[in-house]
CSV table of C-alpha atoms and ligand atoms in Angstrom, one decimal:
chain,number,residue,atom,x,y,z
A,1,UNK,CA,1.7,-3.0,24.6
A,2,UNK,CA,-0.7,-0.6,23.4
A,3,UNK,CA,0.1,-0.1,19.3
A,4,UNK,CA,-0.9,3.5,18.3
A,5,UNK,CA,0.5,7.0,16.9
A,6,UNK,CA,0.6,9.4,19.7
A,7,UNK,CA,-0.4,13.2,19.0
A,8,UNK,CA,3.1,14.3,17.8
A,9,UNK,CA,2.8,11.2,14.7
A,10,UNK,CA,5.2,8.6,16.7
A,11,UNK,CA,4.9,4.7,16.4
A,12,UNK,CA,7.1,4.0,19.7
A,13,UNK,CA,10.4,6.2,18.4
A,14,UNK,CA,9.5,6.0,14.5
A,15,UNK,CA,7.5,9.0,12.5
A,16,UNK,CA,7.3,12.4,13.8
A,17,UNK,CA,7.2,15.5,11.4
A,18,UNK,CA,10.9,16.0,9.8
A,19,UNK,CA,10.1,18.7,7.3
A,20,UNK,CA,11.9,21.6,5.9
A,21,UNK,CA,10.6,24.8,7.6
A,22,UNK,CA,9.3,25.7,4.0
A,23,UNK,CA,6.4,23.4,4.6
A,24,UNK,CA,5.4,23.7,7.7
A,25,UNK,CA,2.5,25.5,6.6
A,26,UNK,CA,1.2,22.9,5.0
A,27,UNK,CA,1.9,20.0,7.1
A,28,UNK,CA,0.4,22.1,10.7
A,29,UNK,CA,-2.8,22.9,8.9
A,30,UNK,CA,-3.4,19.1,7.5
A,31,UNK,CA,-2.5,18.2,11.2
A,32,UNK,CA,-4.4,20.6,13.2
A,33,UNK,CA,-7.7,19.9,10.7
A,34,UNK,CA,-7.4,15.9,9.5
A,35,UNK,CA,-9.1,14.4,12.8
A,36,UNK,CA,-11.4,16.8,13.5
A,37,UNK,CA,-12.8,16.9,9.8
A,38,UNK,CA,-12.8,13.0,9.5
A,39,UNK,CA,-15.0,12.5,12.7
A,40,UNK,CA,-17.7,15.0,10.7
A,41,UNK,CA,-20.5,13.1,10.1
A,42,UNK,CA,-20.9,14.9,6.9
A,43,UNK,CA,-17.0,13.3,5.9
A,44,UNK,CA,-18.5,10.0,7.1
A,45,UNK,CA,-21.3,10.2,4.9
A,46,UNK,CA,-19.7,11.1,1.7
A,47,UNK,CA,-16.8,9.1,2.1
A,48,UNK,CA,-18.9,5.7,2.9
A,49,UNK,CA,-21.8,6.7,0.4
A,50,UNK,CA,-18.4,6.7,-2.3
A,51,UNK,CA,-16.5,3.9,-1.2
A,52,UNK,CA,-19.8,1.5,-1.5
A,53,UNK,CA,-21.5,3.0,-4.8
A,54,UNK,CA,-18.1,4.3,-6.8
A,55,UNK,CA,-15.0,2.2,-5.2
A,56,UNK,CA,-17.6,-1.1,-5.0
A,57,UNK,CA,-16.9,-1.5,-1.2
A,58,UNK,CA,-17.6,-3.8,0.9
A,59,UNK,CA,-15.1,-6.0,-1.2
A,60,UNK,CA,-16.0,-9.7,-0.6
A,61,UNK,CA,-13.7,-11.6,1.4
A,62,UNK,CA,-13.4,-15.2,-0.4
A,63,UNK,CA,-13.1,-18.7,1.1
A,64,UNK,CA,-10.2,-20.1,-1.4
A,65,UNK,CA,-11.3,-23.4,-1.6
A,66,UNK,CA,-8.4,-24.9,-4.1
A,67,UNK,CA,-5.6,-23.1,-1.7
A,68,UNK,CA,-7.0,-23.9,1.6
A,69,UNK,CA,-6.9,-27.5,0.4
A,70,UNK,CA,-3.3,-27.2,-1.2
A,71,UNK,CA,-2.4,-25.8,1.9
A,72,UNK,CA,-3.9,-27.9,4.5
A,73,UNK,CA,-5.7,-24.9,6.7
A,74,UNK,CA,-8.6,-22.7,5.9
A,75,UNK,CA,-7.8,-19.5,3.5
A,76,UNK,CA,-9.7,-16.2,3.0
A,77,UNK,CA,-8.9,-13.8,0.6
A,78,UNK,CA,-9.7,-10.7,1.5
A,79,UNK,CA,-10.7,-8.9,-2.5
A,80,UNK,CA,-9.2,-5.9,-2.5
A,81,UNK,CA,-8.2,-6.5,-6.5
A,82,UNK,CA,-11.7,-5.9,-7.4
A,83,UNK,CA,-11.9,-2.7,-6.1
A,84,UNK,CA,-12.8,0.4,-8.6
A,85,UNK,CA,-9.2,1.0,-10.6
A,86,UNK,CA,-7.9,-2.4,-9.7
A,87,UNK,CA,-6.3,-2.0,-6.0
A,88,UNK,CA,-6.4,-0.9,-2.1
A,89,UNK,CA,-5.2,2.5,-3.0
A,90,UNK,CA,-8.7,4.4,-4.4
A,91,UNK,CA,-9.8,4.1,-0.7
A,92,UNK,CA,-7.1,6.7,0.4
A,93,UNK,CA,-7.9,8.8,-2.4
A,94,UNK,CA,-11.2,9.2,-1.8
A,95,UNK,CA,-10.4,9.7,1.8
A,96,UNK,CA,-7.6,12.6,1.0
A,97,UNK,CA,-9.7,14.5,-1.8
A,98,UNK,CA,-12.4,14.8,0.3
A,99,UNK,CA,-10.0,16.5,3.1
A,100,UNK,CA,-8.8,18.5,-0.1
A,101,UNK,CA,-12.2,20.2,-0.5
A,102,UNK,CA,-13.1,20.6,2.8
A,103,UNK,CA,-9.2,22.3,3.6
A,104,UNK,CA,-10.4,24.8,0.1
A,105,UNK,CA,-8.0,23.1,-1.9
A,106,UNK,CA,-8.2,23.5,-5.6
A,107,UNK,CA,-5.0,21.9,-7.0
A,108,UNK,CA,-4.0,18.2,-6.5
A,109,UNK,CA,-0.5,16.8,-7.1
A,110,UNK,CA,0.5,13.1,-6.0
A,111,UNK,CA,3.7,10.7,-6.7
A,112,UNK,CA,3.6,7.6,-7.8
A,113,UNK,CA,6.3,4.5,-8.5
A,114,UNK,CA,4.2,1.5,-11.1
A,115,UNK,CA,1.4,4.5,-11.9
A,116,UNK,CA,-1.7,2.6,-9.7
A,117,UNK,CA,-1.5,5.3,-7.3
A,118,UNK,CA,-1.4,7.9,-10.2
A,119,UNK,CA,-4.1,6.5,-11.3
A,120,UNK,CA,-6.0,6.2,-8.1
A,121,UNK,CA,-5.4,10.3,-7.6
A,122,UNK,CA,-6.7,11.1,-11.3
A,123,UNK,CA,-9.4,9.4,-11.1
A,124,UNK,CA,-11.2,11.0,-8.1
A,125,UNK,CA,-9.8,14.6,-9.2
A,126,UNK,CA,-11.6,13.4,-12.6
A,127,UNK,CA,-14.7,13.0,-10.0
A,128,UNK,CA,-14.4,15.8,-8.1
A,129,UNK,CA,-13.6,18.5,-11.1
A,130,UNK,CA,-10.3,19.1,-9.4
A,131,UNK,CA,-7.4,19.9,-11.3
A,132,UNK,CA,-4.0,16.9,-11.2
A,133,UNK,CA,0.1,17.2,-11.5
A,134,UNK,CA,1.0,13.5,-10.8
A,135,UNK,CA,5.4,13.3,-10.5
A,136,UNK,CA,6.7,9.9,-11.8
A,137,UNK,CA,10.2,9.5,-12.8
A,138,UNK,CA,11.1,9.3,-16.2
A,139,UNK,CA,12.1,5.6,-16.0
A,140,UNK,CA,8.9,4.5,-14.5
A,141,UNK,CA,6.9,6.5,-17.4
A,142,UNK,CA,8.9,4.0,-20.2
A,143,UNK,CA,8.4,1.2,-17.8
A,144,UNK,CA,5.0,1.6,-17.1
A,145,UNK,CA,3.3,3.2,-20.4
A,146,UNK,CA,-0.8,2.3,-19.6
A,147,UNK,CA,-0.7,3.7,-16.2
A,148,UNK,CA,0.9,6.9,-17.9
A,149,UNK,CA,-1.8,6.5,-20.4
A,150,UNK,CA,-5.0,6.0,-17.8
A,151,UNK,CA,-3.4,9.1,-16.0
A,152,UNK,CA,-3.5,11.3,-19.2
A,153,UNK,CA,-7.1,9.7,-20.5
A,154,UNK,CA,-8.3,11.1,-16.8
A,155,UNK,CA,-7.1,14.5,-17.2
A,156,UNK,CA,-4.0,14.5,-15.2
A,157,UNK,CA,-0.5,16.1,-16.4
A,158,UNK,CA,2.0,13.7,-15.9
A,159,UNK,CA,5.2,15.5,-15.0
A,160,UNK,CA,8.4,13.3,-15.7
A,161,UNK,CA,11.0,13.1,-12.6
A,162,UNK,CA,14.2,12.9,-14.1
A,163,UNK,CA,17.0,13.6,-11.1
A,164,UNK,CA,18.9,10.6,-9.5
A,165,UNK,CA,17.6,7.4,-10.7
A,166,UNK,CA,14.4,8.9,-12.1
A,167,UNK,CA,11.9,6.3,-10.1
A,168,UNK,CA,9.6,6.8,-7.0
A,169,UNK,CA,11.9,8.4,-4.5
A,170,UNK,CA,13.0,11.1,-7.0
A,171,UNK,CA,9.0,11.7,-8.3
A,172,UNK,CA,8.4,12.1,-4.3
A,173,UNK,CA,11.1,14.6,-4.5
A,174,UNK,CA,9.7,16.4,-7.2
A,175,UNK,CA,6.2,16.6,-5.5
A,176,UNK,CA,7.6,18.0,-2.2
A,177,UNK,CA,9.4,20.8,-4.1
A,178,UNK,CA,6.0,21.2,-5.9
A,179,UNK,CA,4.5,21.6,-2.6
A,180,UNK,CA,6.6,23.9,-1.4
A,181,UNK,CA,5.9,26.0,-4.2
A,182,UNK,CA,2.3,25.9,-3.8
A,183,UNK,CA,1.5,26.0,-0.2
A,184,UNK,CA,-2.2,27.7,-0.2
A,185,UNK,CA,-4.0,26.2,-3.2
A,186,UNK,CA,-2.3,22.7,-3.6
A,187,UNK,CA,-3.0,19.3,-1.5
A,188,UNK,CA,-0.3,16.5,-1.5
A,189,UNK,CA,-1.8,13.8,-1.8
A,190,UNK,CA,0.6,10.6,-0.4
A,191,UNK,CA,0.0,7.0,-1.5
A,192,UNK,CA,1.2,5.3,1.3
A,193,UNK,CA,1.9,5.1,5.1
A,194,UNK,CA,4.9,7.1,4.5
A,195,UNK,CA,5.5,10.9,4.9
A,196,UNK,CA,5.3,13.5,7.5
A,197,UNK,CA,3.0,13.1,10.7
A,198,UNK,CA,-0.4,13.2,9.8
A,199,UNK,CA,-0.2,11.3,6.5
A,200,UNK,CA,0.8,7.6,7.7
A,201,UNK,CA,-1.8,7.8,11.2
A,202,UNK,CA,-4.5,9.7,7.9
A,203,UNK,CA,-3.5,7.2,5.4
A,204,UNK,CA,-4.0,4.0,7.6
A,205,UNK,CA,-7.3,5.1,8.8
A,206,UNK,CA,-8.5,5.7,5.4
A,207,UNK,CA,-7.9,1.9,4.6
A,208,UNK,CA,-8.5,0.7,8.0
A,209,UNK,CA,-12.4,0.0,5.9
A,210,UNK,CA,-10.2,-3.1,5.1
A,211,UNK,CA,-10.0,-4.9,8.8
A,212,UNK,CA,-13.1,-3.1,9.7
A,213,UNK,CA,-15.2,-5.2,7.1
A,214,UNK,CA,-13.1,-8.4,7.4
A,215,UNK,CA,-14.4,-8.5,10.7
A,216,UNK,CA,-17.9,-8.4,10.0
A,217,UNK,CA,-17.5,-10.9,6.8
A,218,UNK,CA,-15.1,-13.3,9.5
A,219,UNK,CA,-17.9,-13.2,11.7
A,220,UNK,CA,-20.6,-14.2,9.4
A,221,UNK,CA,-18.6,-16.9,7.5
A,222,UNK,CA,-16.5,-18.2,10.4
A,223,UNK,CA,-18.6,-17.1,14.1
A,224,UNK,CA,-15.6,-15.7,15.0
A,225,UNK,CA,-14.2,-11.7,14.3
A,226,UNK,CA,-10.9,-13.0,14.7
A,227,UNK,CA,-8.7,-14.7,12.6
A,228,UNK,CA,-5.2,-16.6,13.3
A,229,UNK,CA,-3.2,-15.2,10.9
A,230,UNK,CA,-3.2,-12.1,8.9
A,231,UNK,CA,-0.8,-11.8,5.3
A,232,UNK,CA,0.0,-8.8,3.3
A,233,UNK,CA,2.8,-7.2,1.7
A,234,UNK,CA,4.4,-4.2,2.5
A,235,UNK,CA,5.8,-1.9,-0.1
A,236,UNK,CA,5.6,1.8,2.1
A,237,UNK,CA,2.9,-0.5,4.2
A,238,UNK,CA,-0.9,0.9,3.1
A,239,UNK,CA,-2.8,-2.3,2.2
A,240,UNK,CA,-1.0,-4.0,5.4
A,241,UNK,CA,-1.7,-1.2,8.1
A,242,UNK,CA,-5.5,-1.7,6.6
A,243,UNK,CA,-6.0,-5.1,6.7
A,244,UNK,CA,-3.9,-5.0,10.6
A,245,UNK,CA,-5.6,-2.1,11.5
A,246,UNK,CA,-8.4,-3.5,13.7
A,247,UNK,CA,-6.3,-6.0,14.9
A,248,UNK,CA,-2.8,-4.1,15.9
A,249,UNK,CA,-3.9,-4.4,20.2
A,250,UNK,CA,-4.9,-8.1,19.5
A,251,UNK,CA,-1.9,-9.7,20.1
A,252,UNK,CA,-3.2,-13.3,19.5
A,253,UNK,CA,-4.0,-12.5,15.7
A,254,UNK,CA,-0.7,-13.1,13.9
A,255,UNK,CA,0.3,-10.2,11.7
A,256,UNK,CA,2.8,-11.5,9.1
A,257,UNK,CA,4.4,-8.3,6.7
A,258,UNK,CA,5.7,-9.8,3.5
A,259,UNK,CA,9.1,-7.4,1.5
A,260,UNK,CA,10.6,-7.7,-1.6
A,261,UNK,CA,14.0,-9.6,-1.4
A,262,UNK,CA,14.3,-8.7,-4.8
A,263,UNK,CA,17.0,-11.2,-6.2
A,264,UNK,CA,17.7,-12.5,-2.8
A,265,UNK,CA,18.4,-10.4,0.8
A,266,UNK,CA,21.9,-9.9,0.6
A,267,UNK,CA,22.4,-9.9,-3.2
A,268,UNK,CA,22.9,-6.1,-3.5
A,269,UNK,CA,19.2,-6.1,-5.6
A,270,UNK,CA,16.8,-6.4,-2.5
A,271,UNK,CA,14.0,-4.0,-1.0
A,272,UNK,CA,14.0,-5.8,2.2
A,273,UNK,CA,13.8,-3.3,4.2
A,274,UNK,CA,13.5,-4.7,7.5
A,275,UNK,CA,16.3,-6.9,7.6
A,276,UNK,CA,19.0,-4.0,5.7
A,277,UNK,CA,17.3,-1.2,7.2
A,278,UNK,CA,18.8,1.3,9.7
A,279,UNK,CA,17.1,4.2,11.6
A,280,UNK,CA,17.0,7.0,9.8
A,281,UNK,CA,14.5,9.6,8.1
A,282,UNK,CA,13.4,9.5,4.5
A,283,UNK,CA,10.8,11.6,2.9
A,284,UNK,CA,9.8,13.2,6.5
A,285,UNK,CA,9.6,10.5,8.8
A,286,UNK,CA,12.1,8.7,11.3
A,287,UNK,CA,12.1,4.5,9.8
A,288,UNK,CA,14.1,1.7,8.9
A,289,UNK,CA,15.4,2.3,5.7
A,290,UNK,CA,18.1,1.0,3.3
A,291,UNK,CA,21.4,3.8,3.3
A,292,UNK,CA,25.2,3.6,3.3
A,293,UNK,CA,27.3,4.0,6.7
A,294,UNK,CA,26.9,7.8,5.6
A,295,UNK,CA,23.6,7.9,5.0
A,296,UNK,CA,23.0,7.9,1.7
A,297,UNK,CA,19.9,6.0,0.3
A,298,UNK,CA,21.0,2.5,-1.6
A,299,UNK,CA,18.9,2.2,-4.2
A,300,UNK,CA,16.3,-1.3,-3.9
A,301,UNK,CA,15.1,-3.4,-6.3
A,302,UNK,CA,12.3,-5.9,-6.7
A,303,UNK,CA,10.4,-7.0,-10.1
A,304,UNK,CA,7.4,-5.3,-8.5
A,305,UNK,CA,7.4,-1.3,-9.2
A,306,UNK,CA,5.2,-1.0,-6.3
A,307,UNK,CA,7.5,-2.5,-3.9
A,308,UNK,CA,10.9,-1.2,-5.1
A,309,UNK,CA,10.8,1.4,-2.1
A,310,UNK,CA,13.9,1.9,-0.1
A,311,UNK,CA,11.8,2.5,3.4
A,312,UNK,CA,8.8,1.2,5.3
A,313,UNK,CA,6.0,3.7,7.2
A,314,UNK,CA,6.7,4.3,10.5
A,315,UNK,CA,3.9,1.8,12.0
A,316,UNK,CA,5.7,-1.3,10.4
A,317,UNK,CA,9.0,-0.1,11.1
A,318,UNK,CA,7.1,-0.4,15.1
A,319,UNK,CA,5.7,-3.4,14.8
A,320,UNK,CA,8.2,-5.1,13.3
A,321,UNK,CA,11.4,-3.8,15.9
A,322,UNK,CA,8.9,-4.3,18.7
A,323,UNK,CA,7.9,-8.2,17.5
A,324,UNK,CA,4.3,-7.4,17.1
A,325,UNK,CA,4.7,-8.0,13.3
A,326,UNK,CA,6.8,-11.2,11.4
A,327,UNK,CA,8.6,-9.8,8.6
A,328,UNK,CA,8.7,-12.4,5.8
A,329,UNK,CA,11.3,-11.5,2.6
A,330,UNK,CA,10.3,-13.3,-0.8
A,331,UNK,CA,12.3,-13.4,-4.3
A,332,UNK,CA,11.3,-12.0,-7.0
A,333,UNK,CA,11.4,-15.6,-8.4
A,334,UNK,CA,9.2,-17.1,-5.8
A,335,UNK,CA,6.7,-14.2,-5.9
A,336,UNK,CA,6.6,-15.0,-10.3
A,337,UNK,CA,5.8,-19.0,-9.3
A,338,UNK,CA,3.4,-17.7,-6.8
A,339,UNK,CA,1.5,-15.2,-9.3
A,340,UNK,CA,1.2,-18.3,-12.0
A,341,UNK,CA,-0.2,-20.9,-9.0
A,342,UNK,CA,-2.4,-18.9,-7.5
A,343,UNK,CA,-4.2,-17.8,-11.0
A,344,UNK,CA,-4.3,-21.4,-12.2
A,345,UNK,CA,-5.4,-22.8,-8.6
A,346,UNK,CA,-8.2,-19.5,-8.1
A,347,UNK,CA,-8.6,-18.2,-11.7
A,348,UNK,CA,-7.0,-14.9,-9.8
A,349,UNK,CA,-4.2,-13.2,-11.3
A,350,UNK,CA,-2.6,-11.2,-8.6
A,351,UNK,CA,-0.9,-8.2,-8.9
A,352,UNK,CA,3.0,-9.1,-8.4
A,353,UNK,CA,3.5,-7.4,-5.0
A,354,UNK,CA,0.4,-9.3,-4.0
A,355,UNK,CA,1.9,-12.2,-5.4
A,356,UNK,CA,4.3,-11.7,-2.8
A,357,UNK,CA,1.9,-12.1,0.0
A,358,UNK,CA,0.8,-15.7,-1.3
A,359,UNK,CA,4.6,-16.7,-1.5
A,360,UNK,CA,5.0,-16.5,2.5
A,361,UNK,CA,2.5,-19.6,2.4
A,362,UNK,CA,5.4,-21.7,2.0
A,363,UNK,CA,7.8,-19.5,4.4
A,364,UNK,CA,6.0,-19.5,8.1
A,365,UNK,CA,4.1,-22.2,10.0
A,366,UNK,CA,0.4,-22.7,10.7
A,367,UNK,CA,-1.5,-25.3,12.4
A,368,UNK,CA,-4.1,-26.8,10.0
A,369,UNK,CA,-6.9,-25.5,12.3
A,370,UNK,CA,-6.2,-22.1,11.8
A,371,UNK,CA,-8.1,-19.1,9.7
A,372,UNK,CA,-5.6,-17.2,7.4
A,373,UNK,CA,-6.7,-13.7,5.8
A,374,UNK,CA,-4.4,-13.2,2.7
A,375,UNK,CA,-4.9,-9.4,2.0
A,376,UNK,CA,-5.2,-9.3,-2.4
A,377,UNK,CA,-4.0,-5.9,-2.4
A,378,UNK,CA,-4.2,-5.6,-6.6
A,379,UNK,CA,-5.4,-7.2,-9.8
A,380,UNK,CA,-2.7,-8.4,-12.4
A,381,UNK,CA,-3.4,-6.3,-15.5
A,382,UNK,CA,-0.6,-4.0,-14.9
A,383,UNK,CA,1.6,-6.7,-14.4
A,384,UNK,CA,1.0,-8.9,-17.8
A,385,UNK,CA,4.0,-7.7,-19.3
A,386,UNK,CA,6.0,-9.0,-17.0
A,387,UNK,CA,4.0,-12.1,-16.4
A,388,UNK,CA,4.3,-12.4,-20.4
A,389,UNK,CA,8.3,-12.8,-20.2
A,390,UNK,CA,8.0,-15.7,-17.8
A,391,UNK,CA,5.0,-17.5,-19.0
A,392,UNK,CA,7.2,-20.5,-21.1
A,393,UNK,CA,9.2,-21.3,-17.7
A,394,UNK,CA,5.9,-21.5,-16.0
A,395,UNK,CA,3.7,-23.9,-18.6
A,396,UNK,CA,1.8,-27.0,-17.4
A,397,UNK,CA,3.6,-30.3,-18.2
A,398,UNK,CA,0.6,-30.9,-21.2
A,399,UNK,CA,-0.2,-27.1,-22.4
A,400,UNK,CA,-0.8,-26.6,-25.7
A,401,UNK,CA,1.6,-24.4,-26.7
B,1,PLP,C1,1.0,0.2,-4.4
B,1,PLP,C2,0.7,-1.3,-4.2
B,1,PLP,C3,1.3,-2.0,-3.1
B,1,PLP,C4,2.3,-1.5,-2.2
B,1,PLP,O1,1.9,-0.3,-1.4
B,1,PLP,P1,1.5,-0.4,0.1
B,1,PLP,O2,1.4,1.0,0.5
B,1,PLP,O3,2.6,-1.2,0.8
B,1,PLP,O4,0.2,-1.2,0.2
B,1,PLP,C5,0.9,-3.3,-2.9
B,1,PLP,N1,0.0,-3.9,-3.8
B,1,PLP,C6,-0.6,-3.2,-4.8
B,1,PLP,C7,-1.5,-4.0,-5.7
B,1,PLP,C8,-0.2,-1.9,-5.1
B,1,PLP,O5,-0.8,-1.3,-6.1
């Protein structure tokens, strides 16, 4: 089985274009122009001379000595968390705003749900001189106060979504409408593999850098391109379809896709999409994705803002119906013990959706001789609030306290 999008943005029978004729426009000119401007070699220069000298790219992928032994088999982590602005999601940015220029655009306007994507769209309008509207809903602004304040310290307007339960479906909302508004001036830039064919097929080959370069670092540390097993976790599926990407038509590499089960699958406070899902379209695309008998979007949950997302992209929602991909639901209380071992075995503090991806460790089988990349999608900074809370339950046996 061949795994990719076909010209019309389908995944097998997920994705395709399911827009309100009010932005067709928009959508038709990003589609008839992204591939063709991409394969430029002037796009190819810029975007690689930015991704090494501003993002910090290649990212090192690390042998994790401590785990690997813990484990019994050899780990890798592949170091997205030291990335420029603390995550996998810069590389899309710097992808999308150089599409923005080249498409004449002079006004930017994103979503985001915990702010890092925010923050990864105000940053490179901060570079490129480019003005920002970033939608985030109300009760993600009080929940997550120094992304808002990064944002606003970069020059963006942060513009407060405050219909339906004022997180990141409603901010999408809210930039859609935007979009609508603004069809000649503005690009949309989208954080994820989500969204209307071209953005998850654009989005995944912007972070598709990530499997491109574990290849070359697996080959150098290991003789071999390949690895056994590949880990991330999947929020709308960015970091994961980058660090699959190169691997999708290698069926022999394992690709394991980690969700949120919030405070357990079928407690009623879950984001796993992939086991509650049905078929159905959100924010433009056909996916799996959490709704009532009648449609109507149940709202997730998970401790991690930048999983609490009640779909999946398109791709995942393909290889995960089709088997190609092992879905792999963790706890919110599982990820939190994760997040505390993995800092004190690694002196790493993962961000808590990648804490997620280290929490399947203990939830699928391996043979000791196989190579596992873990993909570290985020640093932990954002999350230290939240670590904060937990931090007594979590002590070592002789801490001073
Ligand atoms: C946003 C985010 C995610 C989830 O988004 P994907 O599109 O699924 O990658 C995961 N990890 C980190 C650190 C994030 O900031």
């Amino acid at each position: 089985m061949q795994i990719s999008v076909d010209d019309r943005g389908y995944y097998g029978r997920f994705g395709g274009a399911y827009i309100p004729e009010m932005l067709y426009p928009n959508v038709e000119e990003l589609r008839d122009q992204y591939l063709s401007i991409i394969a430029t070699d002037d796009f190819q220069r810029d975007f690689h001379h930015l991704l090494r000298d501003y993002v910090g790219r290649p990212t090192p992928l690390y042998l994790a000595e401590r785990l690997s032994e813990h484990f019994g088999v050899t780990i890798y982590l592949k170091r997205e968390d030291l990335c420029h602005t603390g995550a996998h999601k810069i590389n899309n940015t710097i992808g999308q705003i150089l599409l923005a220029q080249r498409l004449g655009k002079k006004r930017i306007i994103a979503e985001t749900g915990a702010g890092q994507h925010g923050v990864a769209t105000a940053t490179v309008c901060a570079l490129m001189g480019l003005e920002c509207v970033v939608y985030m809903g109300s009760v993600d602004i009080q929940r997550q106060a120094p992304n808002v304040a990064r944002m606003r310290m970069l020059g963006a307007e942060v513009r407060p979504a405050t219909s339906g339960s004022q997180t990141l479906k409603d901010a999408t909302n809210e930039a859609i409408r935007d979009w609508i508004n603004n069809p000649v001036d503005t690009h949309y830039i989208i954080g994820s593999v989500v969204g209307p064919h071209p953005y998850p097929d654009m989005v995944a080959r912007f972070q598709s850098v990530i499997s491109a370069e574990m290849k070359t670092q697996l080959l150098e540390a290991t003789g071999k391109e390949d690895p056994q097993i590949i880990i991330a976790c999947v929020g709308g599926g960015s970091n994961a379809a980058g660090a699959y990407y190169h691997y999708l038509n290698q069926p022999e590499v394992r690709l394991i896709a980690v969700e949120a089960a919030g405070e357990g699958v079928h407690s009623g406070k879950s984001a796993a999409t992939s086991v509650l899902g049905t078929e159905g379209v959100i924010h433009g695309s056909r996916t799996l994705l959490m709704q009532t008998a009648d449609g109507q979007i149940v709202e997730p949950h998970s401790i991690s803002a930048g999983l609490d997302y009640p779909g999946i992209g398109p791709m995942h929602a393909h290889l995960i119906t089709t088997g190609r991909a092992e879905a792999v639901s963790i706890t919110d209380e599982d990820a939190m013990r994760s997040a505390f071992f993995v800092s004190r075995q690694e002196g790493i503090i993962p961000a808590l959706e990648t804490a997620h991806a280290f929490s399947a460790l203990d939830h699928i089988q391996y043979n000791s001789s196989d190579v596992i990349v873990i993909n570290l999608s985020g640093r932990g900074d954002k999350d230290l609030g939240t670590y904060i809370q937990h931090i007594d339950r979590f002590q070592p046996e002789n801490a001073i306290r």
